[in-house]
mmCIF file of C-alpha atoms in Angstrom:
data_model
loop_
_atom_site.group_PDB
_atom_site.id
_atom_site.type_symbol
_atom_site.label_atom_id
_atom_site.label_comp_id
_atom_site.label_asym_id
_atom_site.label_seq_id
_atom_site.Cartn_x
_atom_site.Cartn_y
_atom_site.Cartn_z
ATOM 1 C CA MET A 1 -0.058 0.016 -0.004
ATOM 2 C CA LYS A 2 1.215 3.557 -0.708
ATOM 3 C CA THR A 3 1.893 6.092 1.821
ATOM 4 C CA ASP A 4 -1.297 7.947 1.105
ATOM 5 C CA GLY A 5 -3.409 4.879 1.858
ATOM 6 C CA THR A 6 -4.091 3.954 -1.761
ATOM 7 C CA PHE A 7 -3.071 0.529 -3.385
ATOM 8 C CA ASP A 8 -0.057 -0.092 -5.553
ATOM 9 C CA GLU A 9 -0.173 -1.977 -8.831
ATOM 10 C CA GLU A 10 0.672 -5.309 -7.277
ATOM 11 C CA GLU A 11 -2.285 -5.108 -4.909
ATOM 12 C CA ILE A 12 -4.578 -3.887 -7.643
ATOM 13 C CA GLU A 13 -3.557 -6.899 -9.802
ATOM 14 C CA ALA A 14 -3.911 -9.340 -6.911
ATOM 15 C CA ALA A 15 -7.432 -8.131 -6.312
ATOM 16 C CA ARG A 16 -8.334 -8.369 -9.970
ATOM 17 C CA ILE A 17 -7.246 -11.930 -10.013
ATOM 18 C CA LEU A 18 -9.303 -12.742 -6.824
ATOM 19 C CA PHE A 19 -12.507 -11.078 -8.349
ATOM 20 C CA ALA A 20 -12.037 -12.887 -11.672
ATOM 21 C CA ARG A 21 -12.604 -16.277 -9.932
ATOM 22 C CA GLN A 22 -15.894 -18.041 -9.463
ATOM 23 C CA ALA A 23 -18.703 -16.056 -8.046
ATOM 24 C CA SER A 24 -22.233 -17.316 -7.430
ATOM 25 C CA PHE A 25 -25.499 -16.542 -5.800
ATOM 26 C CA LEU A 26 -25.857 -18.428 -2.442
ATOM 27 C CA MET A 27 -29.235 -17.411 -0.968
ATOM 28 C CA GLY A 28 -31.664 -14.738 -0.029
ATOM 29 C CA ALA A 29 -32.608 -14.559 3.603
ATOM 30 C CA VAL A 30 -35.975 -13.065 4.651
ATOM 31 C CA SER A 31 -35.156 -13.231 8.475
ATOM 32 C CA VAL A 32 -32.096 -13.281 10.633
ATOM 33 C CA ASP A 33 -32.930 -16.923 11.471
ATOM 34 C CA GLY A 34 -32.257 -17.787 7.776
ATOM 35 C CA LEU A 35 -28.747 -16.256 7.582
ATOM 36 C CA PRO A 36 -25.912 -18.608 6.488
ATOM 37 C CA PRO A 37 -23.295 -19.510 9.154
ATOM 38 C CA ALA A 38 -20.908 -16.660 10.056
ATOM 39 C CA ASP A 39 -17.929 -18.728 8.938
ATOM 40 C CA MET A 40 -16.589 -16.480 6.141
ATOM 41 C CA PRO A 41 -15.652 -12.796 5.860
ATOM 42 C CA GLU A 42 -18.447 -10.681 4.440
ATOM 43 C CA VAL A 43 -18.872 -7.180 3.145
ATOM 44 C CA ALA A 44 -22.260 -5.586 2.731
ATOM 45 C CA PHE A 45 -23.638 -3.086 0.230
ATOM 46 C CA ALA A 46 -26.232 -0.628 1.495
ATOM 47 C CA GLY A 47 -27.774 2.451 -0.179
ATOM 48 C CA ARG A 48 -30.905 4.093 -1.451
ATOM 49 C CA SER A 49 -33.144 2.152 -3.834
ATOM 50 C CA ASN A 50 -31.924 2.552 -7.396
ATOM 51 C CA VAL A 51 -28.545 3.708 -6.349
ATOM 52 C CA GLY A 52 -26.869 0.812 -8.287
ATOM 53 C CA LYS A 53 -25.977 -1.744 -5.759
ATOM 54 C CA SER A 54 -26.617 -4.741 -8.111
ATOM 55 C CA SER A 55 -24.717 -3.166 -10.896
ATOM 56 C CA LEU A 56 -21.724 -2.500 -8.655
ATOM 57 C CA ILE A 57 -21.613 -6.075 -7.428
ATOM 58 C CA ASN A 58 -21.788 -7.322 -11.036
ATOM 59 C CA ALA A 59 -18.960 -4.862 -12.024
ATOM 60 C CA LEU A 60 -16.807 -6.009 -9.195
ATOM 61 C CA VAL A 61 -17.022 -9.796 -10.264
ATOM 62 C CA GLY A 62 -17.290 -9.192 -14.023
ATOM 63 C CA HIS A 63 -20.745 -10.785 -14.298
ATOM 64 C CA LYS A 64 -23.579 -8.766 -15.950
ATOM 65 C CA LYS A 65 -26.318 -10.894 -14.364
ATOM 66 C CA LEU A 66 -25.062 -12.193 -10.970
ATOM 67 C CA ALA A 67 -26.984 -9.696 -8.981
ATOM 68 C CA ARG A 68 -30.271 -9.017 -10.495
ATOM 69 C CA ALA A 69 -30.606 -5.275 -11.391
ATOM 70 C CA SER A 70 -34.002 -3.916 -11.670
ATOM 71 C CA ASN A 71 -35.667 -0.751 -13.023
ATOM 72 C CA GLU A 72 -38.042 -0.899 -10.120
ATOM 73 C CA PRO A 73 -36.515 0.707 -7.099
ATOM 74 C CA GLY A 74 -37.123 -1.165 -3.847
ATOM 75 C CA ARG A 75 -37.283 -4.643 -5.391
ATOM 76 C CA THR A 76 -34.583 -6.166 -3.216
ATOM 77 C CA ARG A 77 -36.433 -7.112 -0.050
ATOM 78 C CA GLU A 78 -34.052 -9.837 1.192
ATOM 79 C CA VAL A 79 -30.567 -9.934 2.423
ATOM 80 C CA ASN A 80 -28.905 -11.587 -0.717
ATOM 81 C CA PHE A 81 -25.583 -13.434 -0.355
ATOM 82 C CA PHE A 82 -23.090 -13.967 -3.145
ATOM 83 C CA VAL A 83 -19.908 -16.137 -2.668
ATOM 84 C CA LEU A 84 -16.600 -15.338 -4.302
ATOM 85 C CA ASP A 85 -14.207 -18.139 -4.641
ATOM 86 C CA ASP A 86 -15.414 -19.581 -1.381
ATOM 87 C CA MET A 87 -13.367 -16.916 0.353
ATOM 88 C CA ILE A 88 -15.659 -13.780 0.612
ATOM 89 C CA ARG A 89 -19.443 -13.293 0.760
ATOM 90 C CA LEU A 90 -20.789 -10.081 -0.903
ATOM 91 C CA VAL A 91 -24.015 -9.077 0.773
ATOM 92 C CA ASP A 92 -26.724 -6.997 -0.973
ATOM 93 C CA LEU A 93 -28.853 -5.307 1.637
ATOM 94 C CA PRO A 94 -32.408 -4.069 1.036
ATOM 95 C CA GLY A 95 -32.504 -0.507 -0.201
ATOM 96 C CA TYR A 96 -34.038 2.446 1.527
ATOM 97 C CA GLY A 97 -35.712 5.763 0.705
ATOM 98 C CA TRP A 98 -38.293 4.363 -1.666
ATOM 99 C CA ALA A 99 -41.817 5.629 -0.772
ATOM 100 C CA ARG A 100 -43.921 3.530 -3.290
ATOM 101 C CA ALA A 101 -43.892 0.487 -1.047
ATOM 102 C CA SER A 102 -46.193 0.435 1.970
ATOM 103 C CA LYS A 103 -44.823 1.604 5.230
ATOM 104 C CA VAL A 104 -45.312 -1.766 6.865
ATOM 105 C CA THR A 105 -43.506 -3.585 4.005
ATOM 106 C CA THR A 106 -40.686 -0.899 3.951
ATOM 107 C CA LYS A 107 -40.181 -1.118 7.690
ATOM 108 C CA LYS A 108 -40.081 -4.991 7.500
ATOM 109 C CA PHE A 109 -37.258 -5.261 4.998
ATOM 110 C CA GLN A 110 -35.277 -2.327 6.299
ATOM 111 C CA ASN A 111 -35.391 -3.772 9.771
ATOM 112 C CA LEU A 112 -34.039 -6.973 8.299
ATOM 113 C CA GLY A 113 -31.064 -5.094 7.117
ATOM 114 C CA ARG A 114 -30.508 -3.399 10.438
ATOM 115 C CA ASP A 115 -30.718 -6.776 12.186
ATOM 116 C CA TYR A 116 -28.107 -8.293 9.936
ATOM 117 C CA LEU A 117 -25.717 -5.291 10.635
ATOM 118 C CA ARG A 118 -26.065 -5.497 14.365
ATOM 119 C CA GLY A 119 -25.569 -9.114 14.774
ATOM 120 C CA ARG A 120 -23.078 -10.245 12.111
ATOM 121 C CA VAL A 121 -19.718 -10.944 13.750
ATOM 122 C CA ASN A 122 -18.004 -11.854 10.536
ATOM 123 C CA LEU A 123 -19.047 -8.522 8.752
ATOM 124 C CA LYS A 124 -15.790 -6.806 7.868
ATOM 125 C CA ARG A 125 -17.227 -3.609 6.314
ATOM 126 C CA ALA A 126 -20.262 -2.051 5.025
ATOM 127 C CA TYR A 127 -20.192 -0.032 1.895
ATOM 128 C CA LEU A 128 -22.740 2.874 1.740
ATOM 129 C CA LEU A 129 -23.537 3.701 -1.852
ATOM 130 C CA ILE A 130 -24.409 7.237 -2.710
ATOM 131 C CA ASP A 131 -25.452 8.519 -6.190
ATOM 132 C CA ALA A 132 -22.749 10.985 -7.165
ATOM 133 C CA ARG A 133 -25.256 13.136 -8.924
ATOM 134 C CA HIS A 134 -26.972 13.849 -5.713
ATOM 135 C CA GLY A 135 -24.437 13.456 -2.923
ATOM 136 C CA LEU A 136 -25.390 12.823 0.700
ATOM 137 C CA LYS A 137 -29.046 13.534 1.462
ATOM 138 C CA ASP A 138 -30.929 13.574 4.817
ATOM 139 C CA VAL A 139 -32.204 10.170 4.118
ATOM 140 C CA ASP A 140 -28.672 8.840 4.141
ATOM 141 C CA LYS A 141 -28.055 10.033 7.706
ATOM 142 C CA GLU A 142 -30.232 7.198 9.228
ATOM 143 C CA PRO A 143 -28.030 4.368 7.954
ATOM 144 C CA MET A 144 -24.951 6.271 8.911
ATOM 145 C CA ASP A 145 -26.258 6.738 12.446
ATOM 146 C CA ALA A 146 -27.191 3.067 12.518
ATOM 147 C CA PHE A 147 -23.481 2.090 11.451
ATOM 148 C CA ASP A 148 -22.065 4.370 14.050
ATOM 149 C CA LYS A 149 -24.403 3.107 16.802
ATOM 150 C CA ALA A 150 -23.661 -0.553 15.923
ATOM 151 C CA ALA A 151 -19.848 0.197 15.482
ATOM 152 C CA VAL A 152 -19.880 -1.248 12.008
ATOM 153 C CA SER A 153 -16.959 0.110 9.848
ATOM 154 C CA TYR A 154 -18.463 1.555 6.686
ATOM 155 C CA GLN A 155 -17.118 3.365 3.612
ATOM 156 C CA ILE A 156 -18.841 5.814 1.270
ATOM 157 C CA ILE A 157 -18.843 4.667 -2.291
ATOM 158 C CA LEU A 158 -20.052 7.258 -4.828
ATOM 159 C CA THR A 159 -21.776 5.640 -7.787
ATOM 160 C CA LYS A 160 -22.585 6.714 -11.362
ATOM 161 C CA ALA A 161 -19.556 9.068 -11.338
ATOM 162 C CA ASP A 162 -19.333 8.861 -15.054
ATOM 163 C CA LYS A 163 -22.425 11.055 -15.182
ATOM 164 C CA MET A 164 -20.281 14.046 -13.935
ATOM 165 C CA LYS A 165 -17.229 15.954 -14.983
ATOM 166 C CA PRO A 166 -13.941 14.855 -13.227
ATOM 167 C CA ALA A 167 -13.550 18.173 -11.463
ATOM 168 C CA GLU A 168 -17.164 17.904 -10.060
ATOM 169 C CA VAL A 169 -16.370 14.310 -8.842
ATOM 170 C CA ALA A 170 -13.118 15.383 -7.131
ATOM 171 C CA ALA A 171 -14.987 18.345 -5.382
ATOM 172 C CA LEU A 172 -17.758 15.917 -4.211
ATOM 173 C CA VAL A 173 -15.305 13.363 -2.953
ATOM 174 C CA ALA A 174 -13.595 16.107 -0.803
ATOM 175 C CA LYS A 175 -16.970 17.422 0.458
ATOM 176 C CA THR A 176 -18.241 13.964 1.375
ATOM 177 C CA GLN A 177 -14.998 13.184 3.289
ATOM 178 C CA ALA A 178 -15.370 16.489 5.163
ATOM 179 C CA ALA A 179 -18.918 15.508 6.006
ATOM 180 C CA ILE A 180 -18.093 12.196 7.622
ATOM 181 C CA ILE A 181 -14.865 13.122 9.354
ATOM 182 C CA LYS A 182 -16.487 13.173 12.829
ATOM 183 C CA ARG A 183 -18.442 9.929 12.417
ATOM 184 C CA PRO A 184 -16.723 7.328 14.552
ATOM 185 C CA ALA A 185 -17.431 4.317 12.250
ATOM 186 C CA ALA A 186 -16.805 5.945 8.888
ATOM 187 C CA PHE A 187 -13.778 4.867 6.930
ATOM 188 C CA PRO A 188 -11.960 8.239 5.996
ATOM 189 C CA ARG A 189 -11.549 7.454 2.250
ATOM 190 C CA VAL A 190 -14.314 7.982 -0.228
ATOM 191 C CA LEU A 191 -14.293 6.249 -3.528
ATOM 192 C CA ALA A 192 -15.869 7.390 -6.778
ATOM 193 C CA THR A 193 -16.968 4.606 -9.081
ATOM 194 C CA SER A 194 -18.873 3.869 -12.273
ATOM 195 C CA SER A 195 -20.169 0.382 -12.907
ATOM 196 C CA GLU A 196 -20.746 1.328 -16.608
ATOM 197 C CA LYS A 197 -17.224 2.683 -17.251
ATOM 198 C CA GLY A 198 -15.195 0.712 -14.647
ATOM 199 C CA THR A 199 -14.029 3.748 -12.826
ATOM 200 C CA GLY A 200 -12.909 3.019 -9.272
ATOM 201 C CA ILE A 201 -13.694 -0.724 -9.450
ATOM 202 C CA PRO A 202 -10.119 -1.889 -9.278
ATOM 203 C CA ASP A 203 -9.605 0.181 -6.147
ATOM 204 C CA LEU A 204 -12.792 -1.066 -4.584
ATOM 205 C CA ARG A 205 -11.656 -4.660 -5.231
ATOM 206 C CA ALA A 206 -8.434 -4.030 -3.510
ATOM 207 C CA GLU A 207 -10.220 -2.361 -0.525
ATOM 208 C CA ILE A 208 -12.373 -5.496 -0.154
ATOM 209 C CA ALA A 209 -9.474 -7.827 -0.344
ATOM 210 C CA ALA A 210 -7.522 -5.874 2.140
ATOM 211 C CA THR A 211 -10.367 -5.422 4.547
ATOM 212 C CA CYS A 212 -11.091 -9.235 4.485
ATOM 213 C CA GLU A 213 -7.397 -9.942 4.730
ATOM 214 C CA ILE A 214 -7.449 -12.213 1.760
ATOM 215 C CA VAL A 215 -4.113 -13.642 0.664
ATOM 216 C CA PRO A 216 -4.328 -14.514 -3.023
ATOM 217 C CA ARG A 217 -4.122 -18.195 -3.937
ATOM 218 C CA ASN A 218 -1.246 -19.504 -6.015
ATOM 219 C CA GLU A 219 -3.371 -20.701 -8.744
ATOM 220 C CA PRO A 220 -3.578 -19.934 -12.596
ATOM 221 C CA ASP A 221 -5.342 -16.695 -13.348
ATOM 222 C CA THR A 222 -8.819 -17.189 -14.669
ATOM 223 C CA GLU A 223 -10.210 -14.389 -16.757
ATOM 224 C CA ALA A 224 -13.792 -13.204 -16.276
ATOM 225 C CA GLN A 225 -16.271 -15.983 -16.853
ATOM 226 C CA ASP A 226 -18.944 -15.999 -19.434
#
């Protein structure tokens, strides 16, 4: 790792190789009783409905259809688990901030996400996705408060950064880092990404590998699968 906390070329390449390995859908849990055993490092992805969680997961593993993206915000109402090379689980949490679902239904699946965060001992980090075009909103304060209260390490990931000019993205990254500096559980580095263009994806892979303390296996490289 470089002195500024970013990753060097060797670490980026090791993470690329790791994420090029087999990834598959494991299960969707509708209650904490149905969660898989806490026997493997996990990272979770949270964010407003339609922020691009499924697209980001697909970009990380090089699959277009692993996580099912939908044009209907709020469709994810389970905690969905994906397994990468039997070494890491990627966890897609129910979205928040979507008003079209009933209040009872919305509360039910959002509480499921909170219950997962509070009781998952093998959760290494949560990634809170924020649409770069809108930045942090009041609705995003609730999950950040929940992360801080539960002492769950989380990192802000800006999505859809390709929709903005580079100077605007840089300014937003700086503004977002300043906004979270006093939050106890917030990781200090903010990443800007684009699932469509691949911007920031190599760095996020390296972040996940380092957070989960994954040592690359000495196996032949396998390029992205069909």
